[in-house]
């Protein structure tokens, strides 16, 4: 197994850990006798934890051997999900969920920065986007399988499955990633250089808005399908699988084409697919009222979904390789901040206006994300040995 494959599998496990709750949100709420918006607070709290944890942990662990750091982050993910599986009530689960996702705040950004150290400059974009295919696989398998396990057995079994995979991934990383890899220690100057770059700021803002608009809908997708269209758990799993398969295909296409078309264009195209998919989602729920229309929407939506995130990481690594550890950590922080904001917005909209209001809000926010991405494209990229503009 190569380092890229180990990173891909690790991202798959981390993605399953993050996405398992949205995939079984309605079943978890039913079992714990709480409302959907209450259950949605699990999403917001977890995302807020990852948002704050990614840059803080990147700074405090910058002197730690990369292999050791990645292994410990996966073991923390495993321990946290075991604890969630054993939670006796919703309040306990609410306190434990941040622990379960803290490892995710470390692994995804730092494994991307680690790969950037291990491959030649001309291979960085391909390596980073290939590793992020793991998140696409998580959406293919993690969300629907988590939903089915929760439906057939219990949501506790879904958490336990993530914990088991975390242990396997930790062992794989220990076997494959070489010891002794170090990134440049992150100082205040590193963060200042990232935030002082106009190009990097616009890229990070695009990530935040993409995730906010995306998660306002995706965080409540199973509940919306059930409440609006009466979809059974089995049909929900099928549609989530379609979304994930589409995301996997889109990410694989991007990883093979990014060196030819460039990460900037890849991000723009991917985001256009997500925006189009959400427009189709709105039509499916509010006009057509049919599951076949939802299937068409998630097919288009998925093609750009994870491809956009991986292209964002590639843009950051290309723009300023020496700042990749800091910039990718901030990108993860932006992503998780967007999740928290999207989950909170979604919970409010469900109560105030109903599930049909989620899609239009997502479309507006995704349009703003696309505009930010285009602005970033127009700012020149410095040479690899220079700071970002």
mmCIF file of C-alpha atoms in Angstrom:
data_model
loop_
_atom_site.group_PDB
_atom_site.id
_atom_site.type_symbol
_atom_site.label_atom_id
_atom_site.label_comp_id
_atom_site.label_asym_id
_atom_site.label_seq_id
_atom_site.Cartn_x
_atom_site.Cartn_y
_atom_site.Cartn_z
ATOM 1 C CA UNK A 1 0.000 0.000 0.000
ATOM 2 C CA UNK A 2 1.308 3.450 -0.934
ATOM 3 C CA UNK A 3 1.248 6.551 1.246
ATOM 4 C CA UNK A 4 -1.480 8.038 -0.955
ATOM 5 C CA UNK A 5 -3.600 4.902 -0.534
ATOM 6 C CA UNK A 6 -3.124 4.992 3.248
ATOM 7 C CA UNK A 7 -4.142 8.664 3.248
ATOM 8 C CA UNK A 8 -7.171 7.826 1.098
ATOM 9 C CA UNK A 9 -8.288 5.110 3.518
ATOM 10 C CA UNK A 10 -7.708 7.400 6.491
ATOM 11 C CA UNK A 11 -9.836 10.105 4.886
ATOM 12 C CA UNK A 12 -12.501 7.482 4.217
ATOM 13 C CA UNK A 13 -12.603 6.589 7.920
ATOM 14 C CA UNK A 14 -12.591 10.238 8.992
ATOM 15 C CA UNK A 15 -15.329 10.996 6.457
ATOM 16 C CA UNK A 16 -17.445 8.132 7.794
ATOM 17 C CA UNK A 17 -16.991 9.502 11.299
ATOM 18 C CA UNK A 18 -18.135 12.982 10.300
ATOM 19 C CA UNK A 19 -20.962 11.895 7.971
ATOM 20 C CA UNK A 20 -22.396 9.044 10.037
ATOM 21 C CA UNK A 21 -24.637 11.359 12.086
ATOM 22 C CA UNK A 22 -26.252 13.181 9.114
ATOM 23 C CA UNK A 23 -26.881 9.769 7.560
ATOM 24 C CA UNK A 24 -28.906 8.525 10.530
ATOM 25 C CA UNK A 25 -30.128 11.795 12.051
ATOM 26 C CA UNK A 26 -33.842 10.978 11.945
ATOM 27 C CA UNK A 27 -33.325 7.460 13.362
ATOM 28 C CA UNK A 28 -31.114 8.775 16.155
ATOM 29 C CA UNK A 29 -33.672 11.462 17.006
ATOM 30 C CA UNK A 30 -36.460 8.881 17.089
ATOM 31 C CA UNK A 31 -34.549 6.516 19.386
ATOM 32 C CA UNK A 32 -33.530 9.292 21.799
ATOM 33 C CA UNK A 33 -37.007 10.897 21.723
ATOM 34 C CA UNK A 34 -35.761 14.311 20.587
ATOM 35 C CA UNK A 35 -36.690 16.588 17.691
ATOM 36 C CA UNK A 36 -34.763 16.816 14.411
ATOM 37 C CA UNK A 37 -33.497 20.355 15.206
ATOM 38 C CA UNK A 38 -32.288 19.099 18.609
ATOM 39 C CA UNK A 39 -30.447 16.245 16.928
ATOM 40 C CA UNK A 40 -29.039 18.782 14.488
ATOM 41 C CA UNK A 41 -27.162 20.380 17.390
ATOM 42 C CA UNK A 42 -24.858 17.343 17.226
ATOM 43 C CA UNK A 43 -23.852 18.501 13.754
ATOM 44 C CA UNK A 44 -23.281 22.107 14.799
ATOM 45 C CA UNK A 45 -21.284 21.245 17.915
ATOM 46 C CA UNK A 46 -19.101 18.731 16.081
ATOM 47 C CA UNK A 47 -18.438 21.154 13.238
ATOM 48 C CA UNK A 48 -17.604 23.981 15.652
ATOM 49 C CA UNK A 49 -15.149 21.710 17.458
ATOM 50 C CA UNK A 50 -13.400 20.826 14.202
ATOM 51 C CA UNK A 51 -13.431 24.459 13.090
ATOM 52 C CA UNK A 52 -11.585 25.611 16.201
ATOM 53 C CA UNK A 53 -9.510 22.462 16.545
ATOM 54 C CA UNK A 54 -7.961 22.360 13.056
ATOM 55 C CA UNK A 55 -5.806 25.524 13.284
ATOM 56 C CA UNK A 56 -5.128 25.235 17.025
ATOM 57 C CA UNK A 57 -3.973 21.634 16.782
ATOM 58 C CA UNK A 58 -2.014 22.363 13.601
ATOM 59 C CA UNK A 59 -0.069 25.007 15.508
ATOM 60 C CA UNK A 60 0.454 23.040 18.719
ATOM 61 C CA UNK A 61 1.481 19.823 16.952
ATOM 62 C CA UNK A 62 3.666 21.273 14.187
ATOM 63 C CA UNK A 63 6.819 19.847 15.818
ATOM 64 C CA UNK A 64 5.374 16.340 16.193
ATOM 65 C CA UNK A 65 6.508 13.578 13.834
ATOM 66 C CA UNK A 66 3.891 13.349 11.060
ATOM 67 C CA UNK A 67 3.420 9.583 11.289
ATOM 68 C CA UNK A 68 2.896 9.690 15.044
ATOM 69 C CA UNK A 69 0.494 12.627 14.757
ATOM 70 C CA UNK A 70 -1.640 10.939 12.097
ATOM 71 C CA UNK A 71 -1.794 7.656 14.025
ATOM 72 C CA UNK A 72 -2.777 9.391 17.271
ATOM 73 C CA UNK A 73 -5.493 11.382 15.499
ATOM 74 C CA UNK A 74 -7.046 8.169 14.141
ATOM 75 C CA UNK A 75 -6.879 6.471 17.535
ATOM 76 C CA UNK A 76 -8.571 9.501 19.106
ATOM 77 C CA UNK A 77 -11.310 9.180 16.477
ATOM 78 C CA UNK A 78 -11.739 5.501 17.396
ATOM 79 C CA UNK A 79 -11.887 6.108 21.153
ATOM 80 C CA UNK A 80 -14.360 8.953 20.703
ATOM 81 C CA UNK A 81 -16.727 6.837 18.629
ATOM 82 C CA UNK A 82 -16.585 3.996 21.141
ATOM 83 C CA UNK A 83 -17.598 6.520 23.791
ATOM 84 C CA UNK A 84 -20.473 7.764 21.594
ATOM 85 C CA UNK A 85 -21.677 4.203 21.070
ATOM 86 C CA UNK A 86 -21.868 3.771 24.845
ATOM 87 C CA UNK A 87 -23.634 7.095 25.539
ATOM 88 C CA UNK A 88 -26.651 6.577 27.785
ATOM 89 C CA UNK A 89 -28.676 9.613 26.667
ATOM 90 C CA UNK A 90 -28.679 12.612 24.344
ATOM 91 C CA UNK A 91 -26.960 14.960 26.792
ATOM 92 C CA UNK A 92 -24.068 12.546 27.231
ATOM 93 C CA UNK A 93 -23.821 12.081 23.467
ATOM 94 C CA UNK A 94 -23.792 15.845 22.992
ATOM 95 C CA UNK A 95 -20.748 16.110 25.278
ATOM 96 C CA UNK A 96 -18.947 13.147 23.698
ATOM 97 C CA UNK A 97 -19.457 14.014 20.037
ATOM 98 C CA UNK A 98 -16.766 16.752 19.999
ATOM 99 C CA UNK A 99 -14.223 14.229 21.316
ATOM 100 C CA UNK A 100 -15.172 11.827 18.529
ATOM 101 C CA UNK A 101 -14.476 14.342 15.754
ATOM 102 C CA UNK A 102 -11.393 16.038 17.195
ATOM 103 C CA UNK A 103 -9.165 13.510 15.447
ATOM 104 C CA UNK A 104 -10.792 14.463 12.134
ATOM 105 C CA UNK A 105 -9.750 18.074 12.709
ATOM 106 C CA UNK A 106 -6.142 16.881 12.709
ATOM 107 C CA UNK A 107 -6.023 14.063 10.176
ATOM 108 C CA UNK A 108 -7.475 15.479 6.952
ATOM 109 C CA UNK A 109 -5.474 18.732 6.771
ATOM 110 C CA UNK A 110 -2.256 17.224 8.100
ATOM 111 C CA UNK A 111 -2.282 14.151 5.872
ATOM 112 C CA UNK A 112 -2.591 16.499 2.875
ATOM 113 C CA UNK A 113 0.359 18.555 4.127
ATOM 114 C CA UNK A 114 2.305 15.332 4.749
ATOM 115 C CA UNK A 115 1.734 14.103 1.197
ATOM 116 C CA UNK A 116 2.924 17.480 -0.090
ATOM 117 C CA UNK A 117 6.248 16.767 1.661
ATOM 118 C CA UNK A 118 6.569 13.299 0.148
ATOM 119 C CA UNK A 119 5.963 13.917 -3.571
ATOM 120 C CA UNK A 120 7.611 16.147 -6.209
ATOM 121 C CA UNK A 121 5.974 19.549 -6.821
ATOM 122 C CA UNK A 122 4.472 18.454 -10.139
ATOM 123 C CA UNK A 123 2.661 15.567 -8.397
ATOM 124 C CA UNK A 124 1.240 17.500 -5.423
ATOM 125 C CA UNK A 125 -2.164 18.276 -6.914
ATOM 126 C CA UNK A 126 -2.713 14.694 -8.042
ATOM 127 C CA UNK A 127 -1.616 13.234 -4.691
ATOM 128 C CA UNK A 128 -3.791 15.573 -2.623
ATOM 129 C CA UNK A 129 -6.903 15.155 -4.777
ATOM 130 C CA UNK A 130 -6.408 11.368 -4.913
ATOM 131 C CA UNK A 131 -6.204 11.164 -1.111
ATOM 132 C CA UNK A 132 -9.424 13.132 -0.806
ATOM 133 C CA UNK A 133 -11.243 10.452 -2.809
ATOM 134 C CA UNK A 134 -11.578 8.823 0.624
ATOM 135 C CA UNK A 135 -14.179 11.414 1.582
ATOM 136 C CA UNK A 136 -16.117 10.585 -1.574
ATOM 137 C CA UNK A 137 -16.004 6.907 -0.670
ATOM 138 C CA UNK A 138 -17.295 7.823 2.781
ATOM 139 C CA UNK A 139 -20.313 9.485 1.228
ATOM 140 C CA UNK A 140 -20.855 6.401 -0.965
ATOM 141 C CA UNK A 141 -20.583 3.914 1.891
ATOM 142 C CA UNK A 142 -20.440 5.790 5.191
ATOM 143 C CA UNK A 143 -23.744 7.667 5.070
ATOM 144 C CA UNK A 144 -25.936 4.910 3.579
ATOM 145 C CA UNK A 145 -24.326 2.052 5.521
ATOM 146 C CA UNK A 146 -24.533 4.081 8.734
ATOM 147 C CA UNK A 147 -28.197 4.681 7.961
ATOM 148 C CA UNK A 148 -28.853 0.990 7.286
ATOM 149 C CA UNK A 149 -26.959 -0.203 10.383
ATOM 150 C CA UNK A 150 -28.936 2.249 12.494
ATOM 151 C CA UNK A 151 -32.185 1.067 10.898
ATOM 152 C CA UNK A 152 -31.404 -2.657 11.201
ATOM 153 C CA UNK A 153 -29.669 -2.626 14.583
ATOM 154 C CA UNK A 154 -28.976 0.678 16.342
ATOM 155 C CA UNK A 155 -27.164 3.957 15.851
ATOM 156 C CA UNK A 156 -24.699 2.624 18.439
ATOM 157 C CA UNK A 157 -23.588 -0.056 15.963
ATOM 158 C CA UNK A 158 -22.853 2.651 13.386
ATOM 159 C CA UNK A 159 -20.580 4.469 15.842
ATOM 160 C CA UNK A 160 -18.847 1.201 16.773
ATOM 161 C CA UNK A 161 -18.157 0.432 13.102
ATOM 162 C CA UNK A 162 -16.388 3.783 12.694
ATOM 163 C CA UNK A 163 -14.279 3.046 15.785
ATOM 164 C CA UNK A 164 -13.171 -0.307 14.381
ATOM 165 C CA UNK A 165 -12.179 1.231 11.054
ATOM 166 C CA UNK A 166 -10.246 3.946 12.889
ATOM 167 C CA UNK A 167 -8.046 1.312 14.531
ATOM 168 C CA UNK A 168 -7.394 -0.423 11.206
ATOM 169 C CA UNK A 169 -6.502 2.877 9.540
ATOM 170 C CA UNK A 170 -4.120 3.825 12.359
ATOM 171 C CA UNK A 171 -2.267 0.536 11.883
ATOM 172 C CA UNK A 172 -2.098 1.133 8.107
ATOM 173 C CA UNK A 173 -0.676 4.639 8.480
ATOM 174 C CA UNK A 174 1.936 3.381 10.955
ATOM 175 C CA UNK A 175 3.024 0.738 8.453
ATOM 176 C CA UNK A 176 3.160 2.974 5.370
ATOM 177 C CA UNK A 177 4.051 6.555 6.321
ATOM 178 C CA UNK A 178 7.794 6.850 7.047
ATOM 179 C CA UNK A 179 8.988 8.098 10.412
ATOM 180 C CA UNK A 180 10.885 11.354 10.725
ATOM 181 C CA UNK A 181 8.731 13.567 8.493
ATOM 182 C CA UNK A 182 8.492 17.088 9.870
ATOM 183 C CA UNK A 183 6.784 20.241 8.682
ATOM 184 C CA UNK A 184 8.166 23.688 9.297
ATOM 185 C CA UNK A 185 7.063 24.774 12.788
ATOM 186 C CA UNK A 186 4.045 27.036 12.509
ATOM 187 C CA UNK A 187 4.626 30.477 13.908
ATOM 188 C CA UNK A 188 2.487 33.579 14.104
ATOM 189 C CA UNK A 189 4.184 34.666 10.895
ATOM 190 C CA UNK A 190 2.898 31.554 9.092
ATOM 191 C CA UNK A 191 -0.708 32.364 9.972
ATOM 192 C CA UNK A 192 -0.135 36.032 9.136
ATOM 193 C CA UNK A 193 1.218 35.142 5.694
ATOM 194 C CA UNK A 194 -1.787 32.943 4.939
ATOM 195 C CA UNK A 195 -4.332 35.500 6.116
ATOM 196 C CA UNK A 196 -2.335 38.295 4.481
ATOM 197 C CA UNK A 197 -2.686 36.688 1.057
ATOM 198 C CA UNK A 198 -5.701 38.012 -0.858
ATOM 199 C CA UNK A 199 -5.810 34.884 -3.026
ATOM 200 C CA UNK A 200 -5.764 32.519 -0.065
ATOM 201 C CA UNK A 201 -8.416 34.552 1.766
ATOM 202 C CA UNK A 202 -10.831 34.302 -1.166
ATOM 203 C CA UNK A 203 -10.171 30.558 -1.507
ATOM 204 C CA UNK A 204 -10.882 30.050 2.202
ATOM 205 C CA UNK A 205 -14.067 32.139 2.025
ATOM 206 C CA UNK A 206 -15.255 30.057 -0.935
ATOM 207 C CA UNK A 207 -14.745 26.915 1.162
ATOM 208 C CA UNK A 208 -16.730 28.346 4.080
ATOM 209 C CA UNK A 209 -19.673 29.432 1.922
ATOM 210 C CA UNK A 210 -19.680 26.183 -0.083
ATOM 211 C CA UNK A 211 -19.883 24.113 3.071
ATOM 212 C CA UNK A 212 -22.467 26.374 4.700
ATOM 213 C CA UNK A 213 -24.832 26.202 1.728
ATOM 214 C CA UNK A 214 -24.149 22.530 1.125
ATOM 215 C CA UNK A 215 -24.566 21.402 4.731
ATOM 216 C CA UNK A 216 -27.732 23.426 5.317
ATOM 217 C CA UNK A 217 -29.306 20.888 2.952
ATOM 218 C CA UNK A 218 -27.148 17.768 3.363
ATOM 219 C CA UNK A 219 -27.290 17.845 7.156
ATOM 220 C CA UNK A 220 -31.056 17.264 7.009
ATOM 221 C CA UNK A 221 -31.291 15.304 3.771
ATOM 222 C CA UNK A 222 -32.731 12.088 5.221
ATOM 223 C CA UNK A 223 -35.275 13.979 7.304
ATOM 224 C CA UNK A 224 -36.310 16.100 4.303
ATOM 225 C CA UNK A 225 -36.757 13.020 2.129
ATOM 226 C CA UNK A 226 -38.935 11.375 4.767
ATOM 227 C CA UNK A 227 -41.032 14.396 5.719
ATOM 228 C CA UNK A 228 -41.570 15.906 2.261
ATOM 229 C CA UNK A 229 -41.643 12.865 -0.034
ATOM 230 C CA UNK A 230 -42.306 10.026 2.403
ATOM 231 C CA UNK A 231 -39.099 8.178 1.484
ATOM 232 C CA UNK A 232 -38.460 4.973 3.441
ATOM 233 C CA UNK A 233 -35.074 4.321 5.121
ATOM 234 C CA UNK A 234 -34.228 1.975 2.251
ATOM 235 C CA UNK A 235 -34.976 4.625 -0.371
ATOM 236 C CA UNK A 236 -33.051 7.197 1.650
ATOM 237 C CA UNK A 237 -30.044 4.865 1.629
ATOM 238 C CA UNK A 238 -30.345 4.383 -2.139
ATOM 239 C CA UNK A 239 -30.429 8.129 -2.798
ATOM 240 C CA UNK A 240 -27.507 8.779 -0.444
ATOM 241 C CA UNK A 241 -25.567 6.024 -2.177
ATOM 242 C CA UNK A 242 -26.292 7.675 -5.529
ATOM 243 C CA UNK A 243 -25.068 10.983 -4.131
ATOM 244 C CA UNK A 244 -21.917 9.321 -2.869
ATOM 245 C CA UNK A 245 -21.212 7.326 -6.047
ATOM 246 C CA UNK A 246 -21.618 10.494 -8.073
ATOM 247 C CA UNK A 247 -19.235 12.282 -5.706
ATOM 248 C CA UNK A 248 -16.709 9.473 -6.037
ATOM 249 C CA UNK A 249 -16.867 9.592 -9.834
ATOM 250 C CA UNK A 250 -16.474 13.370 -9.826
ATOM 251 C CA UNK A 251 -13.479 13.219 -7.526
ATOM 252 C CA UNK A 252 -11.775 10.477 -9.552
ATOM 253 C CA UNK A 253 -12.283 12.478 -12.748
ATOM 254 C CA UNK A 254 -10.815 15.562 -11.082
ATOM 255 C CA UNK A 255 -7.795 13.696 -9.673
ATOM 256 C CA UNK A 256 -6.974 12.477 -13.190
ATOM 257 C CA UNK A 257 -7.539 15.811 -14.922
ATOM 258 C CA UNK A 258 -6.351 18.363 -12.366
ATOM 259 C CA UNK A 259 -2.763 18.412 -13.635
ATOM 260 C CA UNK A 260 -4.093 19.241 -17.125
ATOM 261 C CA UNK A 261 -6.885 21.730 -16.402
ATOM 262 C CA UNK A 262 -5.494 23.210 -13.176
ATOM 263 C CA UNK A 263 -6.949 23.283 -9.682
ATOM 264 C CA UNK A 264 -8.537 26.726 -10.191
ATOM 265 C CA UNK A 265 -10.624 25.606 -13.138
ATOM 266 C CA UNK A 266 -11.382 22.307 -11.411
ATOM 267 C CA UNK A 267 -12.811 24.147 -8.405
ATOM 268 C CA UNK A 268 -14.915 26.411 -10.594
ATOM 269 C CA UNK A 269 -16.391 23.539 -12.603
ATOM 270 C CA UNK A 270 -17.043 21.438 -9.486
ATOM 271 C CA UNK A 271 -18.821 24.284 -7.720
ATOM 272 C CA UNK A 272 -20.984 24.881 -10.786
ATOM 273 C CA UNK A 273 -22.151 21.263 -10.624
ATOM 274 C CA UNK A 274 -23.011 21.590 -6.920
ATOM 275 C CA UNK A 275 -24.986 24.769 -7.564
ATOM 276 C CA UNK A 276 -26.867 23.173 -10.468
ATOM 277 C CA UNK A 277 -27.615 20.095 -8.372
ATOM 278 C CA UNK A 278 -29.120 22.183 -5.584
ATOM 279 C CA UNK A 279 -31.300 24.043 -8.081
ATOM 280 C CA UNK A 280 -32.578 20.657 -9.280
ATOM 281 C CA UNK A 281 -33.113 19.635 -5.630
ATOM 282 C CA UNK A 282 -35.340 22.678 -5.097
ATOM 283 C CA UNK A 283 -37.379 21.788 -8.178
ATOM 284 C CA UNK A 284 -37.628 18.137 -7.100
ATOM 285 C CA UNK A 285 -39.044 18.948 -3.661
ATOM 286 C CA UNK A 286 -41.104 22.043 -4.431
ATOM 287 C CA UNK A 287 -42.340 21.550 -8.005
ATOM 288 C CA UNK A 288 -42.029 17.954 -9.229
ATOM 289 C CA UNK A 289 -42.554 16.193 -5.863
ATOM 290 C CA UNK A 290 -40.996 12.954 -7.104
ATOM 291 C CA UNK A 291 -38.136 10.735 -5.991
ATOM 292 C CA UNK A 292 -36.886 10.298 -9.575
ATOM 293 C CA UNK A 293 -36.335 14.052 -9.712
ATOM 294 C CA UNK A 294 -34.410 13.854 -6.436
ATOM 295 C CA UNK A 295 -32.240 11.136 -7.985
ATOM 296 C CA UNK A 296 -31.379 13.438 -10.899
ATOM 297 C CA UNK A 297 -30.596 16.263 -8.482
ATOM 298 C CA UNK A 298 -28.242 14.261 -6.266
ATOM 299 C CA UNK A 299 -26.509 12.814 -9.334
ATOM 300 C CA UNK A 300 -25.524 16.294 -10.545
ATOM 301 C CA UNK A 301 -24.953 17.602 -7.012
ATOM 302 C CA UNK A 302 -22.576 14.784 -6.162
ATOM 303 C CA UNK A 303 -20.394 15.201 -9.261
ATOM 304 C CA UNK A 304 -18.992 18.437 -7.892
ATOM 305 C CA UNK A 305 -19.404 17.948 -4.170
ATOM 306 C CA UNK A 306 -16.148 16.361 -3.033
ATOM 307 C CA UNK A 307 -14.282 17.338 -6.185
ATOM 308 C CA UNK A 308 -14.580 20.947 -5.015
ATOM 309 C CA UNK A 309 -13.060 20.239 -1.610
ATOM 310 C CA UNK A 310 -10.111 18.313 -3.012
ATOM 311 C CA UNK A 311 -9.473 20.998 -5.624
ATOM 312 C CA UNK A 312 -9.463 23.620 -2.869
ATOM 313 C CA UNK A 313 -6.728 21.735 -1.022
ATOM 314 C CA UNK A 314 -4.756 21.437 -4.262
ATOM 315 C CA UNK A 315 -5.111 25.195 -4.892
ATOM 316 C CA UNK A 316 -3.730 25.975 -1.459
ATOM 317 C CA UNK A 317 -0.833 23.532 -1.762
ATOM 318 C CA UNK A 318 0.071 24.947 -5.179
ATOM 319 C CA UNK A 319 -0.277 28.596 -4.209
ATOM 320 C CA UNK A 320 2.129 28.446 -1.257
ATOM 321 C CA UNK A 321 3.674 24.998 -0.607
ATOM 322 C CA UNK A 322 5.678 26.284 2.345
ATOM 323 C CA UNK A 323 2.473 27.396 4.042
ATOM 324 C CA UNK A 324 0.452 24.281 3.157
ATOM 325 C CA UNK A 325 0.253 22.989 6.728
ATOM 326 C CA UNK A 326 -1.242 26.293 7.907
ATOM 327 C CA UNK A 327 -3.393 27.065 4.861
ATOM 328 C CA UNK A 328 -4.904 23.578 4.614
ATOM 329 C CA UNK A 329 -5.602 23.611 8.363
ATOM 330 C CA UNK A 330 -7.418 26.924 7.905
ATOM 331 C CA UNK A 331 -9.250 25.445 4.922
ATOM 332 C CA UNK A 332 -10.445 22.603 7.147
ATOM 333 C CA UNK A 333 -11.399 25.163 9.771
ATOM 334 C CA UNK A 334 -13.380 27.081 7.150
ATOM 335 C CA UNK A 335 -15.033 23.863 6.042
ATOM 336 C CA UNK A 336 -16.082 22.950 9.565
ATOM 337 C CA UNK A 337 -17.188 26.509 10.330
ATOM 338 C CA UNK A 338 -19.382 26.260 7.258
ATOM 339 C CA UNK A 339 -20.776 22.971 8.544
ATOM 340 C CA UNK A 340 -21.622 24.534 11.898
ATOM 341 C CA UNK A 341 -23.239 27.564 10.294
ATOM 342 C CA UNK A 342 -25.093 25.438 7.748
ATOM 343 C CA UNK A 343 -26.388 23.024 10.389
ATOM 344 C CA UNK A 344 -27.549 25.912 12.580
ATOM 345 C CA UNK A 345 -29.184 27.669 9.627
ATOM 346 C CA UNK A 346 -30.861 24.433 8.572
ATOM 347 C CA UNK A 347 -32.266 23.817 12.051
ATOM 348 C CA UNK A 348 -33.688 27.341 12.149
ATOM 349 C CA UNK A 349 -35.220 27.076 8.675
ATOM 350 C CA UNK A 350 -36.821 23.692 9.393
ATOM 351 C CA UNK A 351 -38.614 25.134 12.419
ATOM 352 C CA UNK A 352 -39.478 28.498 10.865
ATOM 353 C CA UNK A 353 -40.255 27.648 7.234
ATOM 354 C CA UNK A 354 -40.104 23.884 6.751
ATOM 355 C CA UNK A 355 -37.823 21.509 4.885
ATOM 356 C CA UNK A 356 -38.653 23.022 1.483
ATOM 357 C CA UNK A 357 -36.844 26.234 2.490
ATOM 358 C CA UNK A 358 -33.447 24.542 2.836
ATOM 359 C CA UNK A 359 -32.755 24.242 -0.887
ATOM 360 C CA UNK A 360 -33.322 27.887 -1.905
ATOM 361 C CA UNK A 361 -31.113 29.082 0.946
ATOM 362 C CA UNK A 362 -28.391 26.686 -0.156
ATOM 363 C CA UNK A 363 -28.597 27.935 -3.743
ATOM 364 C CA UNK A 364 -28.096 31.560 -2.685
ATOM 365 C CA UNK A 365 -25.093 30.722 -0.504
ATOM 366 C CA UNK A 366 -23.551 28.477 -3.187
ATOM 367 C CA UNK A 367 -23.859 31.314 -5.693
ATOM 368 C CA UNK A 368 -21.822 33.512 -3.347
ATOM 369 C CA UNK A 369 -19.225 30.733 -2.992
ATOM 370 C CA UNK A 370 -18.835 30.499 -6.773
ATOM 371 C CA UNK A 371 -18.311 34.256 -6.988
ATOM 372 C CA UNK A 372 -15.573 34.081 -4.321
ATOM 373 C CA UNK A 373 -13.862 31.261 -6.192
ATOM 374 C CA UNK A 374 -13.859 33.261 -9.433
ATOM 375 C CA UNK A 375 -12.365 36.267 -7.626
ATOM 376 C CA UNK A 376 -9.568 34.032 -6.290
ATOM 377 C CA UNK A 377 -8.890 32.782 -9.835
ATOM 378 C CA UNK A 378 -8.158 36.325 -10.974
ATOM 379 C CA UNK A 379 -5.404 36.818 -8.405
ATOM 380 C CA UNK A 380 -2.034 35.631 -9.677
ATOM 381 C CA UNK A 381 -0.378 32.542 -8.218
ATOM 382 C CA UNK A 382 3.233 33.114 -7.042
ATOM 383 C CA UNK A 383 6.125 30.818 -7.839
ATOM 384 C CA UNK A 384 6.391 27.826 -5.466
ATOM 385 C CA UNK A 385 9.344 29.376 -3.624
ATOM 386 C CA UNK A 386 7.534 32.662 -2.970
ATOM 387 C CA UNK A 387 4.900 33.615 -0.390
ATOM 388 C CA UNK A 388 1.334 33.745 -1.645
ATOM 389 C CA UNK A 389 0.001 37.075 -2.905
#
